[in-house]
GROMACS .gro file of C-alpha atoms in nm:
model
  297
    1MET     CA    1   2.232   2.593   1.355
    2GLU     CA    2   2.028   2.284   1.435
    3VAL     CA    3   1.652   2.327   1.476
    4VAL     CA    4   1.349   2.113   1.550
    5ASP     CA    5   1.179   2.149   1.212
    6TYR     CA    6   0.878   1.990   1.048
    7ASN     CA    7   1.075   1.728   0.853
    8ARG     CA    8   1.265   1.603   1.158
    9LEU     CA    9   0.946   1.579   1.360
   10LYS     CA   10   0.781   1.384   1.079
   11ILE     CA   11   1.078   1.145   1.062
   12PHE     CA   12   1.073   1.101   1.440
   13LYS     CA   13   0.698   1.032   1.452
   14THR     CA   14   0.718   0.785   1.162
   15VAL     CA   15   0.995   0.588   1.333
   16ALA     CA   16   0.796   0.592   1.658
   17ASP     CA   17   0.477   0.472   1.490
   18LEU     CA   18   0.642   0.193   1.293
   19LYS     CA   19   0.896   0.105   1.564
   20ASN     CA   20   1.145   0.043   1.286
   21PHE     CA   21   1.406   0.265   1.117
   22SER     CA   22   1.415   0.077   0.786
   23LYS     CA   23   1.034   0.073   0.746
   24ALA     CA   24   1.026   0.447   0.819
   25ALA     CA   25   1.287   0.500   0.548
   26GLU     CA   26   1.073   0.309   0.295
   27VAL     CA   27   0.751   0.502   0.353
   28LEU     CA   28   0.930   0.840   0.364
   29PHE     CA   29   1.130   0.772   0.045
   30LEU     CA   30   1.458   0.818   0.235
   31THR     CA   31   1.759   0.599   0.307
   32GLN     CA   32   1.799   0.438   0.647
   33PRO     CA   33   2.129   0.627   0.715
   34THR     CA   34   1.940   0.955   0.653
   35ILE     CA   35   1.670   0.854   0.902
   36THR     CA   36   1.931   0.757   1.162
   37LEU     CA   37   2.125   1.082   1.110
   38GLN     CA   38   1.817   1.302   1.150
   39ILE     CA   39   1.711   1.124   1.469
   40LYS     CA   40   2.064   1.163   1.606
   41LYS     CA   41   2.067   1.537   1.524
   42LEU     CA   42   1.732   1.575   1.698
   43GLU     CA   43   1.863   1.395   2.007
   44ASN     CA   44   2.180   1.607   2.011
   45TYR     CA   45   1.986   1.932   1.978
   46LEU     CA   46   1.744   1.839   2.257
   47ASN     CA   47   2.016   1.669   2.462
   48ILE     CA   48   1.795   1.364   2.522
   49THR     CA   49   1.767   1.002   2.408
   50LEU     CA   50   1.446   0.940   2.213
   51PHE     CA   51   1.455   0.563   2.156
   52GLU     CA   52   1.582   0.260   2.341
   53ARG     CA   53   1.638  -0.089   2.201
   54THR     CA   54   1.458  -0.394   2.341
   55LYS     CA   55   1.435  -0.759   2.241
   56GLU     CA   56   1.123  -0.673   2.039
   57GLY     CA   57   1.287  -0.380   1.858
   58ILE     CA   58   1.280  -0.012   1.958
   59LYS     CA   59   1.051   0.189   2.185
   60LEU     CA   60   1.021   0.548   2.300
   61THR     CA   61   1.197   0.666   2.613
   62LYS     CA   62   1.006   0.884   2.862
   63ALA     CA   63   1.150   1.191   2.690
   64GLY     CA   64   1.054   1.042   2.354
   65GLU     CA   65   0.694   0.998   2.469
   66VAL     CA   66   0.677   1.368   2.563
   67LEU     CA   67   0.815   1.473   2.224
   68TYR     CA   68   0.578   1.232   2.048
   69LYS     CA   69   0.273   1.392   2.212
   70HIS     CA   70   0.375   1.743   2.107
   71ALA     CA   71   0.506   1.637   1.764
   72THR     CA   72   0.168   1.485   1.680
   73LYS     CA   73  -0.008   1.811   1.760
   74ILE     CA   74   0.249   2.020   1.571
   75LEU     CA   75   0.221   1.805   1.256
   76ASP     CA   76  -0.160   1.817   1.267
   77ASP     CA   77  -0.151   2.196   1.317
   78TYR     CA   78   0.087   2.226   1.020
   79ILE     CA   79  -0.162   2.053   0.790
   80GLU     CA   80  -0.442   2.277   0.917
   81MET     CA   81  -0.224   2.584   0.862
   82GLU     CA   82  -0.153   2.480   0.501
   83GLU     CA   83  -0.523   2.437   0.431
   84GLU     CA   84  -0.612   2.779   0.571
   85LEU     CA   85  -0.331   2.945   0.377
   86SER     CA   86  -0.434   2.769   0.058
   87LYS     CA   87  -0.774   2.938   0.085
   88ILE     CA   88  -0.599   3.275   0.098
   89SER     CA   89  -0.338   3.213  -0.170
   90LYS     CA   90  -0.407   2.980  -0.461
   91LYS     CA   91  -0.035   3.000  -0.541
   92LEU     CA   92   0.053   2.775  -0.246
   93GLU     CA   93   0.198   2.452  -0.387
   94LYS     CA   94  -0.037   2.157  -0.355
   95ASN     CA   95   0.094   1.807  -0.288
   96ILE     CA   96  -0.056   1.467  -0.238
   97THR     CA   97   0.113   1.145  -0.127
   98ILE     CA   98  -0.073   0.818  -0.175
   99GLY     CA   99   0.030   0.473  -0.052
  100VAL     CA  100  -0.082   0.189  -0.278
  101SER     CA  101  -0.039  -0.187  -0.280
  102SER     CA  102   0.149  -0.324  -0.578
  103THR     CA  103  -0.135  -0.455  -0.798
  104ILE     CA  104  -0.328  -0.130  -0.760
  105GLY     CA  105  -0.014   0.075  -0.818
  106ASP     CA  106   0.088  -0.114  -1.131
  107TYR     CA  107  -0.248  -0.168  -1.301
  108PHE     CA  108  -0.524   0.051  -1.154
  109LEU     CA  109  -0.382   0.377  -1.021
  110PRO     CA  110  -0.214   0.505  -1.342
  111LYS     CA  111  -0.550   0.535  -1.518
  112ILE     CA  112  -0.736   0.710  -1.236
  113LEU     CA  113  -0.443   0.928  -1.126
  114SER     CA  114  -0.375   1.060  -1.476
  115LYS     CA  115  -0.738   1.172  -1.506
  116PHE     CA  116  -0.728   1.335  -1.162
  117LEU     CA  117  -0.404   1.522  -1.240
  118ASP     CA  118  -0.548   1.643  -1.572
  119LYS     CA  119  -0.813   1.824  -1.367
  120ASN     CA  120  -0.560   1.947  -1.107
  121LEU     CA  121  -0.263   2.076  -1.307
  122GLU     CA  122  -0.110   2.257  -1.008
  123LEU     CA  123  -0.086   1.936  -0.804
  124ASN     CA  124   0.236   1.744  -0.732
  125ALA     CA  125   0.185   1.372  -0.659
  126SER     CA  126   0.412   1.121  -0.483
  127ILE     CA  127   0.326   0.751  -0.482
  128PHE     CA  128   0.453   0.487  -0.240
  129ILE     CA  129   0.412   0.130  -0.370
  130GLY     CA  130   0.446  -0.166  -0.134
  131ASN     CA  131   0.240  -0.461  -0.019
  132SER     CA  132  -0.087  -0.406   0.169
  133LYS     CA  133   0.078  -0.443   0.510
  134GLU     CA  134   0.334  -0.172   0.429
  135VAL     CA  135   0.063   0.065   0.307
  136GLU     CA  136  -0.135   0.008   0.627
  137GLU     CA  137   0.175   0.095   0.831
  138GLY     CA  138   0.227   0.411   0.626
  139VAL     CA  139  -0.126   0.535   0.695
  140LEU     CA  140  -0.093   0.458   1.066
  141SER     CA  141   0.229   0.662   1.082
  142LYS     CA  142   0.073   0.948   0.879
  143SER     CA  143   0.347   0.915   0.619
  144PHE     CA  144   0.048   0.950   0.389
  145TYR     CA  145  -0.315   1.015   0.479
  146ILE     CA  146  -0.478   0.766   0.243
  147GLY     CA  147  -0.379   0.424   0.116
  148LEU     CA  148  -0.528   0.199  -0.151
  149VAL     CA  149  -0.511  -0.170  -0.062
  150GLU     CA  150  -0.636  -0.504  -0.191
  151ASP     CA  151  -0.638  -0.694   0.138
  152GLU     CA  152  -0.831  -0.686   0.464
  153ILE     CA  153  -0.683  -0.444   0.716
  154HIS     CA  154  -0.585  -0.546   1.068
  155SER     CA  155  -0.580  -0.223   1.269
  156ASN     CA  156  -0.896  -0.099   1.443
  157LYS     CA  157  -0.756   0.255   1.408
  158LEU     CA  158  -0.839   0.257   1.037
  159LYS     CA  159  -1.159   0.290   0.840
  160THR     CA  160  -1.212   0.161   0.487
  161VAL     CA  161  -1.410   0.269   0.182
  162ASP     CA  162  -1.448   0.013  -0.100
  163PHE     CA  163  -1.408   0.152  -0.451
  164TYR     CA  164  -1.358  -0.141  -0.694
  165THR     CA  165  -1.431  -0.513  -0.727
  166ASP     CA  166  -1.140  -0.715  -0.866
  167GLU     CA  167  -1.135  -1.079  -0.972
  168ILE     CA  168  -0.835  -1.304  -0.913
  169ILE     CA  169  -0.805  -1.562  -1.188
  170PHE     CA  170  -0.611  -1.885  -1.237
  171VAL     CA  171  -0.377  -1.868  -1.538
  172ALA     CA  172  -0.132  -2.086  -1.732
  173SER     CA  173   0.086  -2.056  -2.039
  174LYS     CA  174  -0.095  -2.092  -2.372
  175ASN     CA  175   0.134  -2.391  -2.438
  176LEU     CA  176   0.067  -2.580  -2.115
  177ASP     CA  177  -0.130  -2.902  -2.152
  178ILE     CA  178  -0.407  -2.833  -1.902
  179PRO     CA  179  -0.786  -2.860  -1.945
  180PRO     CA  180  -0.992  -2.537  -1.947
  181VAL     CA  181  -1.173  -2.651  -1.630
  182ILE     CA  182  -1.004  -2.862  -1.363
  183ASN     CA  183  -1.127  -3.034  -1.051
  184LYS     CA  184  -1.001  -2.916  -0.712
  185LYS     CA  185  -0.841  -3.253  -0.641
  186ASP     CA  186  -0.623  -3.225  -0.954
  187ILE     CA  187  -0.459  -2.896  -0.855
  188LYS     CA  188  -0.181  -3.075  -0.667
  189ASN     CA  189  -0.052  -3.212  -0.998
  190TYR     CA  190   0.082  -2.873  -1.110
  191LYS     CA  191   0.369  -2.641  -1.015
  192PHE     CA  192   0.269  -2.309  -0.857
  193VAL     CA  193   0.414  -1.960  -0.835
  194PHE     CA  194   0.267  -1.728  -0.567
  195ARG     CA  195   0.314  -1.370  -0.457
  196GLU     CA  196   0.525  -1.312  -0.145
  197LYS     CA  197   0.387  -1.342   0.209
  198GLY     CA  198   0.223  -1.014   0.313
  199SER     CA  199   0.085  -0.959  -0.037
  200GLY     CA  200  -0.287  -0.880  -0.048
  201THR     CA  201  -0.333  -1.106  -0.350
  202ARG     CA  202  -0.172  -1.401  -0.172
  203ASN     CA  203  -0.373  -1.351   0.147
  204ILE     CA  204  -0.702  -1.344  -0.042
  205VAL     CA  205  -0.610  -1.650  -0.252
  206GLU     CA  206  -0.498  -1.857   0.048
  207ASN     CA  207  -0.815  -1.773   0.242
  208HIS     CA  208  -1.038  -1.882  -0.049
  209LEU     CA  209  -0.836  -2.200  -0.105
  210LYS     CA  210  -0.856  -2.285   0.265
  211ASN     CA  211  -1.235  -2.237   0.265
  212ALA     CA  212  -1.256  -2.466  -0.039
  213GLY     CA  213  -1.045  -2.733   0.133
  214ILE     CA  214  -0.748  -2.683  -0.100
  215LYS     CA  215  -0.390  -2.670   0.027
  216ILE     CA  216  -0.112  -2.550  -0.205
  217THR     CA  217   0.255  -2.509  -0.125
  218PRO     CA  218   0.406  -2.277  -0.389
  219ASP     CA  219   0.728  -2.383  -0.561
  220ILE     CA  220   0.829  -2.020  -0.622
  221GLU     CA  221   0.744  -1.690  -0.450
  222ILE     CA  222   0.784  -1.359  -0.638
  223SER     CA  223   0.703  -1.008  -0.513
  224SER     CA  224   0.590  -0.877  -0.853
  225SER     CA  225   0.269  -0.962  -1.040
  226ARG     CA  226   0.432  -0.855  -1.365
  227ALA     CA  227   0.721  -1.098  -1.311
  228ILE     CA  228   0.481  -1.379  -1.219
  229ILE     CA  229   0.283  -1.336  -1.542
  230SER     CA  230   0.603  -1.330  -1.746
  231LEU     CA  231   0.726  -1.652  -1.580
  232ILE     CA  232   0.392  -1.828  -1.632
  233SER     CA  233   0.382  -1.732  -2.001
  234LYS     CA  234   0.722  -1.893  -2.062
  235SER     CA  235   0.705  -2.202  -1.839
  236ASP     CA  236   0.487  -2.480  -1.698
  237TYR     CA  237   0.421  -2.292  -1.372
  238ILE     CA  238   0.067  -2.179  -1.301
  239GLY     CA  239  -0.072  -1.928  -1.054
  240PHE     CA  240  -0.338  -1.686  -0.936
  241ILE     CA  241  -0.325  -1.327  -1.057
  242SER     CA  242  -0.545  -1.019  -1.063
  243LYS     CA  243  -0.755  -1.001  -1.378
  244LEU     CA  244  -0.635  -0.642  -1.414
  245ALA     CA  245  -0.275  -0.764  -1.417
  246ALA     CA  246  -0.346  -1.048  -1.661
  247GLU     CA  247  -0.561  -0.848  -1.903
  248ASP     CA  248  -0.288  -0.755  -2.154
  249MET     CA  249  -0.130  -1.104  -2.172
  250LEU     CA  250  -0.475  -1.262  -2.212
  251LYS     CA  251  -0.557  -1.031  -2.505
  252ARG     CA  252  -0.224  -1.113  -2.668
  253GLY     CA  253  -0.287  -1.485  -2.628
  254LEU     CA  254   0.031  -1.550  -2.429
  255ILE     CA  255  -0.155  -1.694  -2.128
  256LYS     CA  256  -0.495  -1.854  -2.080
  257GLU     CA  257  -0.746  -1.854  -1.798
  258ILE     CA  258  -0.822  -2.187  -1.631
  259LYS     CA  259  -1.138  -2.241  -1.429
  260ILE     CA  260  -1.135  -2.440  -1.106
  261ASP     CA  261  -1.461  -2.621  -1.055
  262GLY     CA  262  -1.660  -2.450  -0.777
  263LEU     CA  263  -1.406  -2.174  -0.708
  264LYS     CA  264  -1.436  -1.803  -0.789
  265ILE     CA  265  -1.220  -1.543  -0.615
  266GLU     CA  266  -1.326  -1.179  -0.591
  267ARG     CA  267  -1.200  -0.904  -0.363
  268LYS     CA  268  -1.260  -0.539  -0.291
  269PHE     CA  269  -1.003  -0.267  -0.347
  270SER     CA  270  -1.034  -0.029  -0.051
  271CYS     CA  271  -0.919   0.318   0.045
  272ILE     CA  272  -0.794   0.325   0.404
  273MET     CA  273  -0.748   0.622   0.636
  274GLN     CA  274  -0.720   0.684   1.008
  275LYS     CA  275  -1.042   0.714   1.205
  276ASN     CA  276  -1.131   1.047   1.364
  277ILE     CA  277  -0.889   1.243   1.142
  278ARG     CA  278  -1.007   1.501   0.893
  279LEU     CA  279  -0.832   1.446   0.561
  280PRO     CA  280  -0.658   1.744   0.398
  281LYS     CA  281  -0.861   1.896   0.114
  282THR     CA  282  -0.647   1.750  -0.165
  283GLU     CA  283  -0.687   1.397  -0.026
  284ARG     CA  284  -1.062   1.453   0.014
  285ASP     CA  285  -1.085   1.568  -0.348
  286PHE     CA  286  -0.893   1.263  -0.469
  287LEU     CA  287  -1.109   1.022  -0.268
  288ASN     CA  288  -1.429   1.175  -0.407
  289PHE     CA  289  -1.288   1.155  -0.762
  290LEU     CA  290  -1.186   0.793  -0.704
  291LEU     CA  291  -1.532   0.690  -0.583
  292LYS     CA  292  -1.705   0.863  -0.875
  293ASN     CA  293  -1.478   0.735  -1.153
  294SER     CA  294  -1.328   0.399  -1.054
  295ARG     CA  295  -1.615   0.189  -1.184
  296ASN     CA  296  -1.586   0.349  -1.529
  297LEU     CA  297  -1.229   0.232  -1.592
   0.00000   0.00000   0.00000
């Protein structure tokens, strides 16, 4: 027998918030056919159409808007119910889902999360890794309550709490013939590899370069900091990378840091969450732990 259950309501609300089936699948760790099937089952059970297609994408029908209003309240009530029950029974399984941008997920989060889980042995953790824009979308859709990002956010529905200062450095292969300090006007003489568009690292770098009067068109774009460092170490391409990401290769002497005269790039890692929403206790505990311990890593 088909029912309107928690999972289907969560899938429906995520699709509605993101206005995209494939993005909803990514943040919910599901396949797009699964998302489509669950929405179809919900429509069949309720005997209504929830979404309609437009030139811009998809939008809620009138019936979909009614369901969205009640689904939002039901999902919020479910979280509140879990918290109240957890105070009664410590045996209730505890879960946390965190959205993180790729640099944080690859190089920062493992250290802090392992320490947090050591102090919370009963906790199950799920991590979504994407670029900063995807993490922002996940928080807005309540696919997860908190996200850790390395870029400025765009939605006025979110609030931010800074927790770490990261430096983005300019690196080259140890074998590349390049001076340790170069002038801004000489940058155009080299081949560049950048992160993909939408990446927090790329956005920060391009903003700083623009303010310094530097324009660079990358020869290659790669969506992985790890892959970029590997390419740089074995070629004559150069690029900008988080110091956290470059730390190991620098220690091993496979790449070297190059200074650009008059240019230093720093950025804040931030925790983002929706305004006017009380975080579940587990997320509150993690945020407090993050703020107390991140500077000691």
